[in-house]
Tab-separated table of C-alpha atoms in Angstrom:
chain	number	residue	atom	x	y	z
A	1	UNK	CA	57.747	14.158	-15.502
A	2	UNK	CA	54.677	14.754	-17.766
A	3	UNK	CA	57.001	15.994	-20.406
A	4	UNK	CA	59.894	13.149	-20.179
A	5	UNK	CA	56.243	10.338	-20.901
A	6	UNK	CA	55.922	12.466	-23.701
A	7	UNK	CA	59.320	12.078	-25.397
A	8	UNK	CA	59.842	8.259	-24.654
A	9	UNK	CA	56.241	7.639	-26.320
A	10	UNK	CA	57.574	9.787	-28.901
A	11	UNK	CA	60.792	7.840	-29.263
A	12	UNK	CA	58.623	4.685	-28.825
A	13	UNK	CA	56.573	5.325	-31.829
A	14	UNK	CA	59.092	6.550	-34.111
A	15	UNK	CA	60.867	3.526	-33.217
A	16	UNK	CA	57.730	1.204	-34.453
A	17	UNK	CA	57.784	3.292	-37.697
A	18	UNK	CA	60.933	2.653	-38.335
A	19	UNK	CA	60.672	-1.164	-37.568
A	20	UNK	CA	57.449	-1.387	-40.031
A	21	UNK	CA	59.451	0.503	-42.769
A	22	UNK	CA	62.359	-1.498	-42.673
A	23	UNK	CA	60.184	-4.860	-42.393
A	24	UNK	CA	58.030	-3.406	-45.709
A	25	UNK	CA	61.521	-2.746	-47.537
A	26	UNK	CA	62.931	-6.562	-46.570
A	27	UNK	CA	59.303	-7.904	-47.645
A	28	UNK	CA	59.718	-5.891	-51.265
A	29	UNK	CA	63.114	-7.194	-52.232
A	30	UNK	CA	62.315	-10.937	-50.883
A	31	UNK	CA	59.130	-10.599	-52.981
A	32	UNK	CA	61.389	-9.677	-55.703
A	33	UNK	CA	65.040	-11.325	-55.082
A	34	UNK	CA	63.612	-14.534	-52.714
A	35	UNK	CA	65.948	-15.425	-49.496
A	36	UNK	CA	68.868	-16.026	-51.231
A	37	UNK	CA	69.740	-13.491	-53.274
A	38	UNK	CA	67.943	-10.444	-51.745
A	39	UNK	CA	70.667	-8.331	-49.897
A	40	UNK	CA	70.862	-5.730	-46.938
A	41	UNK	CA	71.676	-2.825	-48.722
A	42	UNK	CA	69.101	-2.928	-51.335
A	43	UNK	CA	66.912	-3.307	-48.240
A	44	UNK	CA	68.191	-0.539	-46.535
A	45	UNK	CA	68.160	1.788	-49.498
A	46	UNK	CA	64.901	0.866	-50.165
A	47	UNK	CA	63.722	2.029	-46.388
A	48	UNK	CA	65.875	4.846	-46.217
A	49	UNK	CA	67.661	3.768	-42.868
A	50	UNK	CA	71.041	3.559	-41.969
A	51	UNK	CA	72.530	-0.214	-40.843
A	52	UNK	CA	73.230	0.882	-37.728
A	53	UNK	CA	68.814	1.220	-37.371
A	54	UNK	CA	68.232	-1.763	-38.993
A	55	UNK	CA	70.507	-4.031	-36.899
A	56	UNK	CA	69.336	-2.353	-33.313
A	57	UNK	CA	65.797	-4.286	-34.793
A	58	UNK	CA	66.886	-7.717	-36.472
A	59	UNK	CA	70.395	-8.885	-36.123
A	60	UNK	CA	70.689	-10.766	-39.667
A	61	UNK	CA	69.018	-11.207	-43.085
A	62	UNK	CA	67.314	-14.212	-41.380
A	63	UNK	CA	65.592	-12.559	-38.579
A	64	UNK	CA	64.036	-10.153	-41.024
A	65	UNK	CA	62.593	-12.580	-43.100
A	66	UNK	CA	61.484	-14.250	-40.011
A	67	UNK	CA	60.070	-10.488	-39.461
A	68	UNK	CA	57.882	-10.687	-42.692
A	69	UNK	CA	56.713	-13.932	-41.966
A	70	UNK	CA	55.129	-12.954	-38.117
A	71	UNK	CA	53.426	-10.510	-39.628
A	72	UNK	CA	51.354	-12.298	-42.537
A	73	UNK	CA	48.510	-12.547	-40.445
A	74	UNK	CA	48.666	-9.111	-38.882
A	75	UNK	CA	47.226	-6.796	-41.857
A	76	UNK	CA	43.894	-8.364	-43.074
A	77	UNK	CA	41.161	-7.100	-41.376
A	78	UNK	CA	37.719	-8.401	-42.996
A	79	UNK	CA	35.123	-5.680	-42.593
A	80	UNK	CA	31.848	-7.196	-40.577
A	81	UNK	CA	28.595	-8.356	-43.122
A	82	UNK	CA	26.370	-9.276	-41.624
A	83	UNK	CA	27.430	-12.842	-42.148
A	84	UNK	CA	30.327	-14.852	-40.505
A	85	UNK	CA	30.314	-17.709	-44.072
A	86	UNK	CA	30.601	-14.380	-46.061
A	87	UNK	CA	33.601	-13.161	-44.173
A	88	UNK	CA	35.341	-16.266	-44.765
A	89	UNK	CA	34.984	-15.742	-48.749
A	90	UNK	CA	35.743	-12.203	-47.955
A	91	UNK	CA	39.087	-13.141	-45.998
A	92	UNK	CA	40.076	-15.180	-49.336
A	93	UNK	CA	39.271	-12.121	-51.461
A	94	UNK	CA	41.141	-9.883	-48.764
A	95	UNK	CA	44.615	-12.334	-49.249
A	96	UNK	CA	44.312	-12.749	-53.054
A	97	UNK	CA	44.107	-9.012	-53.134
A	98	UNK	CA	46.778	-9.044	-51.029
A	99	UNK	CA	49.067	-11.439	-52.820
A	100	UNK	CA	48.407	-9.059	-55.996
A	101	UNK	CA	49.317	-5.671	-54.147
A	102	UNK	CA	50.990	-6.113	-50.786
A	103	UNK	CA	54.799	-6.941	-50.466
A	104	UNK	CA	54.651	-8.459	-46.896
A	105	UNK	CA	51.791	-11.177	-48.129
A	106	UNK	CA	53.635	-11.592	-51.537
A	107	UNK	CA	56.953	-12.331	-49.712
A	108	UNK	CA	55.862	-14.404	-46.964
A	109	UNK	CA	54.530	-17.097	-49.572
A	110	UNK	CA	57.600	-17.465	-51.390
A	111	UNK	CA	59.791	-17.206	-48.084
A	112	UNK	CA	57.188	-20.492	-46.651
A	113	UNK	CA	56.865	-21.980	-50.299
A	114	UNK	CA	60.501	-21.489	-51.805
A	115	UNK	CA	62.485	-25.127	-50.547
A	116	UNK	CA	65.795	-22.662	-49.827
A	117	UNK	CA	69.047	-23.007	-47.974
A	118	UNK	CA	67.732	-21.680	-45.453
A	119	UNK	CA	64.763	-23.758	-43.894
A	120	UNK	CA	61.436	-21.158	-42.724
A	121	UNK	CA	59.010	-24.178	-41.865
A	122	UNK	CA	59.184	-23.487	-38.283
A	123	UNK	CA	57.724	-19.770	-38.657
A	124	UNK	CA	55.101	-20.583	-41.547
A	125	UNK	CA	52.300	-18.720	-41.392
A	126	UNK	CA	49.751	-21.865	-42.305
A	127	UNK	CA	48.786	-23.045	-39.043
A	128	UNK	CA	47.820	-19.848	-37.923
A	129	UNK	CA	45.536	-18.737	-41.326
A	130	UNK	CA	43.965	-22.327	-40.314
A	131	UNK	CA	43.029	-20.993	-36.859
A	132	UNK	CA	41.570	-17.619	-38.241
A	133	UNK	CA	39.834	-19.727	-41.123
A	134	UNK	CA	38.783	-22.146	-38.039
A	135	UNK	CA	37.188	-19.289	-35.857
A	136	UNK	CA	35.346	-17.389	-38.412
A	137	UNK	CA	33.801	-20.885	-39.377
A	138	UNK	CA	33.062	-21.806	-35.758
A	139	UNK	CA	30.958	-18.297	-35.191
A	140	UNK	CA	29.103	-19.219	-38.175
A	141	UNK	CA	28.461	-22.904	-37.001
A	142	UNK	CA	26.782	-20.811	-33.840
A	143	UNK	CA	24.744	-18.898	-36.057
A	144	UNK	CA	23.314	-21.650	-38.490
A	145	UNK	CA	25.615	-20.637	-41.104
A	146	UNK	CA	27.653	-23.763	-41.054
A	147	UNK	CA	26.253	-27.165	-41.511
A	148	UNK	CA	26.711	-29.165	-38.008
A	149	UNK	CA	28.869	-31.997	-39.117
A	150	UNK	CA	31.855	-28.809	-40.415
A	151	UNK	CA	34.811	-29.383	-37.801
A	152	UNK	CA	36.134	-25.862	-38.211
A	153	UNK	CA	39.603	-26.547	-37.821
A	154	UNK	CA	39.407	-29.470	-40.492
A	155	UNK	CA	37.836	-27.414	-42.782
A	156	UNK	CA	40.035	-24.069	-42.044
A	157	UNK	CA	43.255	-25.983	-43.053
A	158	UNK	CA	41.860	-27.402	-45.966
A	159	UNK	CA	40.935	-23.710	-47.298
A	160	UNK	CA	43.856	-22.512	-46.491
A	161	UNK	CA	46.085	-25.696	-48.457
A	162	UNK	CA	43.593	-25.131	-51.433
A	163	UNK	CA	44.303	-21.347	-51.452
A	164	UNK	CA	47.784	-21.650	-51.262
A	165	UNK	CA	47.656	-24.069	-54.373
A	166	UNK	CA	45.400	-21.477	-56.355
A	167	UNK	CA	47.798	-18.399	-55.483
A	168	UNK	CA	50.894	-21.277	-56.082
A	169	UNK	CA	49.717	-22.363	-59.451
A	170	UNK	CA	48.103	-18.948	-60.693
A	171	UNK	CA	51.717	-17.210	-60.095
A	172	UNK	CA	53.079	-19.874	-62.075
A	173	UNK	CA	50.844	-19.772	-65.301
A	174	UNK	CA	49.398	-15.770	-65.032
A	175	UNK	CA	51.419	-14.043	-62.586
A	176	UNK	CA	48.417	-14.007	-60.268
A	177	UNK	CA	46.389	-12.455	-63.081
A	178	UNK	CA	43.823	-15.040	-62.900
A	179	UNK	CA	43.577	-15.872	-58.984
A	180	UNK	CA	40.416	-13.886	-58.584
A	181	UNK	CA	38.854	-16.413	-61.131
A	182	UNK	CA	40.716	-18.929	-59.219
A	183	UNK	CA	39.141	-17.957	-55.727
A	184	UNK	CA	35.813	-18.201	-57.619
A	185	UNK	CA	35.825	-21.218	-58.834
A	186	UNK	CA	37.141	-22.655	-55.314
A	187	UNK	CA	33.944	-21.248	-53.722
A	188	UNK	CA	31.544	-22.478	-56.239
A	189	UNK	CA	33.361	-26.485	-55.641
A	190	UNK	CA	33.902	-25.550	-51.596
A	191	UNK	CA	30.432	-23.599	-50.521
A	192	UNK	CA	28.008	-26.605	-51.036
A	193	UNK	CA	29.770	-28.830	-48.461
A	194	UNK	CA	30.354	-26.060	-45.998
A	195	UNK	CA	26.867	-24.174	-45.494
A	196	UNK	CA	23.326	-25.041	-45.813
A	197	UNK	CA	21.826	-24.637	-49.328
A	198	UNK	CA	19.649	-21.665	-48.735
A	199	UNK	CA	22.675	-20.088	-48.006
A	200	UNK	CA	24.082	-20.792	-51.102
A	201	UNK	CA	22.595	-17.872	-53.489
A	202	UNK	CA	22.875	-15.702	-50.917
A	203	UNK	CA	27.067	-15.675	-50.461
A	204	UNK	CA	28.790	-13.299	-52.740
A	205	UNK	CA	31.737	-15.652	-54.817
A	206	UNK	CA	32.400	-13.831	-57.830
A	207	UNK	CA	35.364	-12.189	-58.549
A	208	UNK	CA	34.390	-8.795	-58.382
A	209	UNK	CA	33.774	-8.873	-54.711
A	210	UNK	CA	37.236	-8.855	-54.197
A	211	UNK	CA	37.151	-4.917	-55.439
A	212	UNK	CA	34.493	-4.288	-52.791
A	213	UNK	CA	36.094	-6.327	-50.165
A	214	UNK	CA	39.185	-3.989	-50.233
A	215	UNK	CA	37.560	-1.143	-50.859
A	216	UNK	CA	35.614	-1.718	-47.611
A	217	UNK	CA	38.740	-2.410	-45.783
A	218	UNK	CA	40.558	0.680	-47.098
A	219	UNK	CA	37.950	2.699	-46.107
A	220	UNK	CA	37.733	0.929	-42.465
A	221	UNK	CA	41.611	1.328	-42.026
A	222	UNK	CA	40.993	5.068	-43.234
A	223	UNK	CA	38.274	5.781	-40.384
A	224	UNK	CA	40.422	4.182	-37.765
A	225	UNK	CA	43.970	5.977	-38.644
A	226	UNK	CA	41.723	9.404	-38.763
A	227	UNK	CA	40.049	8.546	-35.343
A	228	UNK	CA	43.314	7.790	-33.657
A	229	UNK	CA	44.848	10.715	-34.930
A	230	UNK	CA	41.748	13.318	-33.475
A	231	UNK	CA	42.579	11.511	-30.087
A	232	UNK	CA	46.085	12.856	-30.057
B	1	UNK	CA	71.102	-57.247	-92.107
B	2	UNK	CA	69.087	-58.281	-89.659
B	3	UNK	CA	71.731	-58.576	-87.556
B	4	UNK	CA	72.514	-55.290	-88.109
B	5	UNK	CA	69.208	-54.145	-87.788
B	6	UNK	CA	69.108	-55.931	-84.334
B	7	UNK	CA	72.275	-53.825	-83.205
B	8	UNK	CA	70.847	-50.887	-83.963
B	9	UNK	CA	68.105	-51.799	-81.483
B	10	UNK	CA	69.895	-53.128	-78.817
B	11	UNK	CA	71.896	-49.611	-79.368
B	12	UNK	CA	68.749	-47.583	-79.037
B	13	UNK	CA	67.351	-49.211	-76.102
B	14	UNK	CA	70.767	-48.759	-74.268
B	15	UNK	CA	70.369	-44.807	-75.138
B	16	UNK	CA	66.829	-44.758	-73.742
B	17	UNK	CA	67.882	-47.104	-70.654
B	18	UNK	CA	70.891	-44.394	-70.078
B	19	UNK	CA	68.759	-41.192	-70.213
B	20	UNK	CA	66.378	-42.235	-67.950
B	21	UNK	CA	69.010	-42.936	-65.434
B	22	UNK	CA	70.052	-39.596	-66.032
B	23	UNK	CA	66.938	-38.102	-65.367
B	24	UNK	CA	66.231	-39.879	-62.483
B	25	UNK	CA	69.612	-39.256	-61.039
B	26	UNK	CA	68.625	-35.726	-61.633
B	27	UNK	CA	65.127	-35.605	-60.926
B	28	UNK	CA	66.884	-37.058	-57.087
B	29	UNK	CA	69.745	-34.008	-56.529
B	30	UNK	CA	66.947	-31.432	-57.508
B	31	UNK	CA	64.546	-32.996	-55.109
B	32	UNK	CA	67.529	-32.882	-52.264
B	33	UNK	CA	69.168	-29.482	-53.442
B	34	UNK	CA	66.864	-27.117	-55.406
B	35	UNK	CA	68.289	-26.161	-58.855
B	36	UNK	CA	70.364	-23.549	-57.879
B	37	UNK	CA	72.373	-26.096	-55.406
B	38	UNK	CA	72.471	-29.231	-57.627
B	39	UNK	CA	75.535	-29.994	-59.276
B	40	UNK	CA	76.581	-31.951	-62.280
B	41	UNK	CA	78.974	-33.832	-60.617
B	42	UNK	CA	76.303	-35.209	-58.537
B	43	UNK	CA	73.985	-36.063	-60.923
B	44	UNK	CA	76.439	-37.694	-62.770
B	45	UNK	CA	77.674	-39.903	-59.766
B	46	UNK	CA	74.663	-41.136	-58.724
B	47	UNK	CA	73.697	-42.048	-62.855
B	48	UNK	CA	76.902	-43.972	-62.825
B	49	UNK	CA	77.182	-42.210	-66.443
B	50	UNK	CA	80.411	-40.170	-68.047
B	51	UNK	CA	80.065	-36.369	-68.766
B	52	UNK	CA	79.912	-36.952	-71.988
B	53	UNK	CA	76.939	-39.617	-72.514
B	54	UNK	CA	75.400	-37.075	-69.994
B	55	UNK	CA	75.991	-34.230	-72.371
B	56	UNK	CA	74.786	-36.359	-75.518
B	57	UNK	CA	72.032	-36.708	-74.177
B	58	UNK	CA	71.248	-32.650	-72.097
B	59	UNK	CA	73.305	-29.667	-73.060
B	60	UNK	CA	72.881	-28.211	-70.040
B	61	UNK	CA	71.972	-28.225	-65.899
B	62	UNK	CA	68.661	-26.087	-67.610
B	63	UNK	CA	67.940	-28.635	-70.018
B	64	UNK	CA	68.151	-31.776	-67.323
B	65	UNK	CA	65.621	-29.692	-65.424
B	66	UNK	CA	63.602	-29.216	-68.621
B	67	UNK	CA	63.929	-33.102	-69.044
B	68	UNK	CA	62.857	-33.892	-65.124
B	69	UNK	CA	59.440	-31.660	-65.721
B	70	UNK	CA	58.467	-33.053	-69.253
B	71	UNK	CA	58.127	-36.251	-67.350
B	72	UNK	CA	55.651	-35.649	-64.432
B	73	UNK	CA	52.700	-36.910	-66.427
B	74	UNK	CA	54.381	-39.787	-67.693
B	75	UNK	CA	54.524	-42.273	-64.797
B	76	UNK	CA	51.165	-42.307	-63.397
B	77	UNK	CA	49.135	-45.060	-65.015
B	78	UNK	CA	45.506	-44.906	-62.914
B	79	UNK	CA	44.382	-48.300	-62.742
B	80	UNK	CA	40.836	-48.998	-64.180
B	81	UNK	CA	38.190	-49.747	-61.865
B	82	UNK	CA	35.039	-49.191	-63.080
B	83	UNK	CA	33.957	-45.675	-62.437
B	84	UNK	CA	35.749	-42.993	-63.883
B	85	UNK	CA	35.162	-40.812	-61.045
B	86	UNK	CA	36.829	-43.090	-58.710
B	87	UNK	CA	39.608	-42.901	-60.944
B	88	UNK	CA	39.512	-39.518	-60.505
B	89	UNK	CA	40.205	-39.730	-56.897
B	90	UNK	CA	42.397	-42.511	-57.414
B	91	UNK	CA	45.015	-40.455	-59.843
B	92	UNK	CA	45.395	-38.051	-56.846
B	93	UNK	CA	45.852	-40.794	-54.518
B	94	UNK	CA	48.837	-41.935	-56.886
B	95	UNK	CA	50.340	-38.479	-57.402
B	96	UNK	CA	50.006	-38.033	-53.481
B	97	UNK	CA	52.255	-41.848	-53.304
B	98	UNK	CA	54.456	-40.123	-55.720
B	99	UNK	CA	55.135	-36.868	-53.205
B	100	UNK	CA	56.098	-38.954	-51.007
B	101	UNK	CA	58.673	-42.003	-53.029
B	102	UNK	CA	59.222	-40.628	-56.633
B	103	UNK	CA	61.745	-38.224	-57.216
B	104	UNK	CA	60.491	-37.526	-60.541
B	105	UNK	CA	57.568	-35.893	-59.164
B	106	UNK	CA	58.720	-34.425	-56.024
B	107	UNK	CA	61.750	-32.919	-58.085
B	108	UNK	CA	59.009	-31.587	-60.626
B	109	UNK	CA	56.745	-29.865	-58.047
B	110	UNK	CA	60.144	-28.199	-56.517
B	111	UNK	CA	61.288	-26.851	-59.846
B	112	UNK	CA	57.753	-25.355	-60.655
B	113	UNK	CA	57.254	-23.883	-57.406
B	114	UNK	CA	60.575	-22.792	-56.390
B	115	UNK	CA	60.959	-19.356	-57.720
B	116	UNK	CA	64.559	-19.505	-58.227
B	117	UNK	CA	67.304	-17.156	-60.336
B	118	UNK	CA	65.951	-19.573	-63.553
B	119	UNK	CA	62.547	-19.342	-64.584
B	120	UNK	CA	60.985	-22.998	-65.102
B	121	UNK	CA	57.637	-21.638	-65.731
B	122	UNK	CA	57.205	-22.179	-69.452
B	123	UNK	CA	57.790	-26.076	-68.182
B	124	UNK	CA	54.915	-26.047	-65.848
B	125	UNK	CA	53.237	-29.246	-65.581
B	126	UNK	CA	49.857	-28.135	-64.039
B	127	UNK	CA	47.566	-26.966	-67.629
B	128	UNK	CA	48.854	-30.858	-68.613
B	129	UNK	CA	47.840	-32.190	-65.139
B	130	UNK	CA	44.388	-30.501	-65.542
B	131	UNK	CA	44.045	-31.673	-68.968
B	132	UNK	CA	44.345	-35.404	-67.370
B	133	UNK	CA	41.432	-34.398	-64.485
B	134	UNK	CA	39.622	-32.801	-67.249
B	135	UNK	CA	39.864	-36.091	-69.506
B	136	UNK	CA	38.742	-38.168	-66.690
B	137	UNK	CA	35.662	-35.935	-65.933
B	138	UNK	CA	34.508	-35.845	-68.850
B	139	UNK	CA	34.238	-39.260	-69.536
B	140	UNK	CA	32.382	-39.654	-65.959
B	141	UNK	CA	30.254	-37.139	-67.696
B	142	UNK	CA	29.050	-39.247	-70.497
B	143	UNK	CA	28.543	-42.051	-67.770
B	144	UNK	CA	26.513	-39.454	-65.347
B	145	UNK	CA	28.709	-40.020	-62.983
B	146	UNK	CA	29.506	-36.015	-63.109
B	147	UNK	CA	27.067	-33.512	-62.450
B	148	UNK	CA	25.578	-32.086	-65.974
B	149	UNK	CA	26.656	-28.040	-64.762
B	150	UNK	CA	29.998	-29.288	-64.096
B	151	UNK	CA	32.813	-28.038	-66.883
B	152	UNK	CA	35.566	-30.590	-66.802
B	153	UNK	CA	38.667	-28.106	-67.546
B	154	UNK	CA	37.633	-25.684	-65.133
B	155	UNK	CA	36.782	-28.207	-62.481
B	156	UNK	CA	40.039	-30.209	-63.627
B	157	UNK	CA	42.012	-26.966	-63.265
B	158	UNK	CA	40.487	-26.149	-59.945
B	159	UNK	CA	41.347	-29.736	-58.438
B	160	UNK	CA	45.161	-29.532	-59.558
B	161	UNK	CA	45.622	-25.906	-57.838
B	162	UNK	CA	44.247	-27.183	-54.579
B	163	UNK	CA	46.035	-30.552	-54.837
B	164	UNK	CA	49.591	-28.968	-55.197
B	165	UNK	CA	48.459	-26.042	-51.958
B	166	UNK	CA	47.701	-29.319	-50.281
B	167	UNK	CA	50.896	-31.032	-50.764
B	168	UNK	CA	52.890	-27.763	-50.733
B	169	UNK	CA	51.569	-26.844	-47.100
B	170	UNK	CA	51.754	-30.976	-46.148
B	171	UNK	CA	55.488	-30.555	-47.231
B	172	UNK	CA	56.401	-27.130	-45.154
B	173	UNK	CA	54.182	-28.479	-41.641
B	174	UNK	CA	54.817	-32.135	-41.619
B	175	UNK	CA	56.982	-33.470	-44.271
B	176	UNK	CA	54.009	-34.859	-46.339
B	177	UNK	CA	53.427	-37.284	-43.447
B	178	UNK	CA	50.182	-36.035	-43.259
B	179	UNK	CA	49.499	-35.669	-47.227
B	180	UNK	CA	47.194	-38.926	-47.690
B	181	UNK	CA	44.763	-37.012	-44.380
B	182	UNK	CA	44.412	-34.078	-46.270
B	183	UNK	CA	43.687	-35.350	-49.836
B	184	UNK	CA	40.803	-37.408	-48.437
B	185	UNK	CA	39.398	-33.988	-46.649
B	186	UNK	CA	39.657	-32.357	-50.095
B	187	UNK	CA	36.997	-35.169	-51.581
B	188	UNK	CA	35.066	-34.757	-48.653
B	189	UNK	CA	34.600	-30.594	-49.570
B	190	UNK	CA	34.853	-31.242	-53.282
B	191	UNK	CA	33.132	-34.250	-54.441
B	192	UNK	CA	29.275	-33.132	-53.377
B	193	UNK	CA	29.711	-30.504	-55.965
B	194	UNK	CA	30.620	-32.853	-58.555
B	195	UNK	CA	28.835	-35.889	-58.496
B	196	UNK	CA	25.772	-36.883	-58.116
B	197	UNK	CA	24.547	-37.804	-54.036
B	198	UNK	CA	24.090	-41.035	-54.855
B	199	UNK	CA	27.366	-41.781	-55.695
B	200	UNK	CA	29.094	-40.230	-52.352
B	201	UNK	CA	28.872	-43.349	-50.307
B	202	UNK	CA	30.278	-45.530	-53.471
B	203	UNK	CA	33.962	-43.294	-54.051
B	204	UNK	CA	36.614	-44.489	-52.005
B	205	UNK	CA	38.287	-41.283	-50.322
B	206	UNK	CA	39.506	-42.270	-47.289
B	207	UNK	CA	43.767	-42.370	-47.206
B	208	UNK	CA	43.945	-45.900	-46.953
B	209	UNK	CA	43.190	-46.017	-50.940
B	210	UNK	CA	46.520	-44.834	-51.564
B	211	UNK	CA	48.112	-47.884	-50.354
B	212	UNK	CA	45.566	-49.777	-52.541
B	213	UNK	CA	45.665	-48.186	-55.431
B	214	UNK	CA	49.478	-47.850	-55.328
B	215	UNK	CA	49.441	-51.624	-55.449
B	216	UNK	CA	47.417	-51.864	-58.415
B	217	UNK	CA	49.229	-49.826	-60.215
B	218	UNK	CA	52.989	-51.533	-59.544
B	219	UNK	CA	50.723	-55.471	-60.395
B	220	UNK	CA	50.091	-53.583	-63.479
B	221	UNK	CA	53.081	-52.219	-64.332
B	222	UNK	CA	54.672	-55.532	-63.505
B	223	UNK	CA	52.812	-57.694	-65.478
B	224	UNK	CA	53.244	-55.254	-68.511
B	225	UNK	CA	57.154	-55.310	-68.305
B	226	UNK	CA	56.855	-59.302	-68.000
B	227	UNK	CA	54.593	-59.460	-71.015
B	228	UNK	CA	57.177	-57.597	-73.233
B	229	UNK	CA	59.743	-59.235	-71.768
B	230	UNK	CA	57.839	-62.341	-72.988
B	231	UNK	CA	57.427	-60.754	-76.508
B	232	UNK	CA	61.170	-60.353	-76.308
């Protein structure tokens, strides 16, 4: 009995490897191609599976990039600092960093943003940034970090519009080269309204904390995968 | 000669009156179909033009495109009112009208955004659109109705990214029905960092200036086309 567990978690897990691969492969050619044009063998070349794997998980081109879009939220983790006002900075600097380096974030903007043939508004991944924008600033608001007239949810959709207009117009006129700059200069207009002004010297907004943002995060993701790996 | 001379003006204003059609007629199937989608055909049925005054006037689907995003900065007239920061506001107020009833501009925002199989993003209108904001700030500037530490072109800049998120987002989760909400939350984050306090309670930011200032700015239009209709 012990040993059959064994094989079906075994057969579980390869089978969520094998999902993640092939939704990393349909993120990089959408990234690259868009909706339209991307097609399901360069996806399946590019994540080494055969169509027969790919099709047991997502049954068209469509369900894929509906794939890539449930998982936008999914891979930032913002490593704890002490302060809930400078996690929400550090969440921006997470996605920027994200929109410069990871396919799935990179594809799921131009699969919400990109007015297609297809229609993705229904799965766009806006609402729910809002809500983690939204919580971060309502644990603040708890702590003092937050001035009391902030309605979190207000404010967590407006970052997240403004963002997406930063990352929108900064792919249009540097290929994303200047977004860091971008994310800055959004603080420096943003913070004032947002948290008291004590706080204000205190928050880190310059660009280079998105280097130490994700190096922080690597190194949390690092610890974790080497933790769950000693428990096996 | 005069006579001839008069020809030769009623001629020109007939070519001038026929291209615009042709761009609007454009600006209309790109708004509807994307570029990729949009057909000739189309454009040239709802123009009411022949193929060839069409192709006197644009080689090409590309160059009708081109034409459609030289235009975005060209019909917004901000009406004056006194404050150049209110102005300010206002000329997002009438771009935000615009999202929602001119094709010109909701065809132009499509074509930069979209990133389709042709590359519009030589033609982006947003370093013109800043230079407007940054215009406009300035001048409050040398009024003191701008903060002293503010630098119009990156503050200019900075508004135009987060205006087109805004809209882009408004588009994807409600159609830009709720566009005119979300542009008055921006002034509510942005505008303490750019003016002085004292001003806050005088700028109109609420979404019911939209309506208002759109109807300031078709009595002025108006009365300018009657006037040189008058000079006629």
């Amino acid at each position: 009995m012990a040993v059959r567990h064994e094989r079906v978690a075994v057969r579980q897990e390869r089978a969520v490897r094998t999902r993640q691969a092939i939704v990393r492969a349909a993120a990089s050619v959408f990234d690259e191609y868009g909706f339209e044009a991307a097609t399901v063998a360069e996806i399946l070349s590019r994540a080494s599976v055969t169509k027969g794997a790919m099709y047991f998980h997502f049954a068209s081109k469509e369900e894929l990039a509906r794939g890539v879009l449930a998982e936008q939220t999914l891979h930032v983790a913002v490593p704890e600092s002490g302060s809930k006002a400078q996690e929400l900075v550090d969440l921006t600097m997470l996605v920027a960093h994200g929109m410069l380096h990871d396919p799935i974030l990179r594809a799921g903007t131009r699969l919400a943003l990109d007015q297609g043939a297809v229609d993705f508004s229904d799965a766009n991944p806006f609402g729910e940034w809002g809500d983690i924008c939204a919580q971060l600033l309502a644990e603040a608001q708890e702590r003092g970090e937050v001035l009391p007239h902030v309605n979190p949810k207000k404010t967590g959709d407006f970052i997240v519009g403004c963002f997406t207009g930063l990352q929108a117009v900064s792919r249009v006129t540097s290929d994303r080269q200047d977004l860091g700059h971008r994310i800055s200069v959004m603080w420096n207009h943003v913070l004032p309204s947002i948290v008291p002004a004590s706080m204000l010297t205190w928050i880190e907004t310059g660009e280079e904390r998105i280097g130490k943002v994700a190096a922080a995060a690597e190194a949390a993701e690092a610890a974790e995968a080497s933790e769950a790996a000693s428990d096996e």
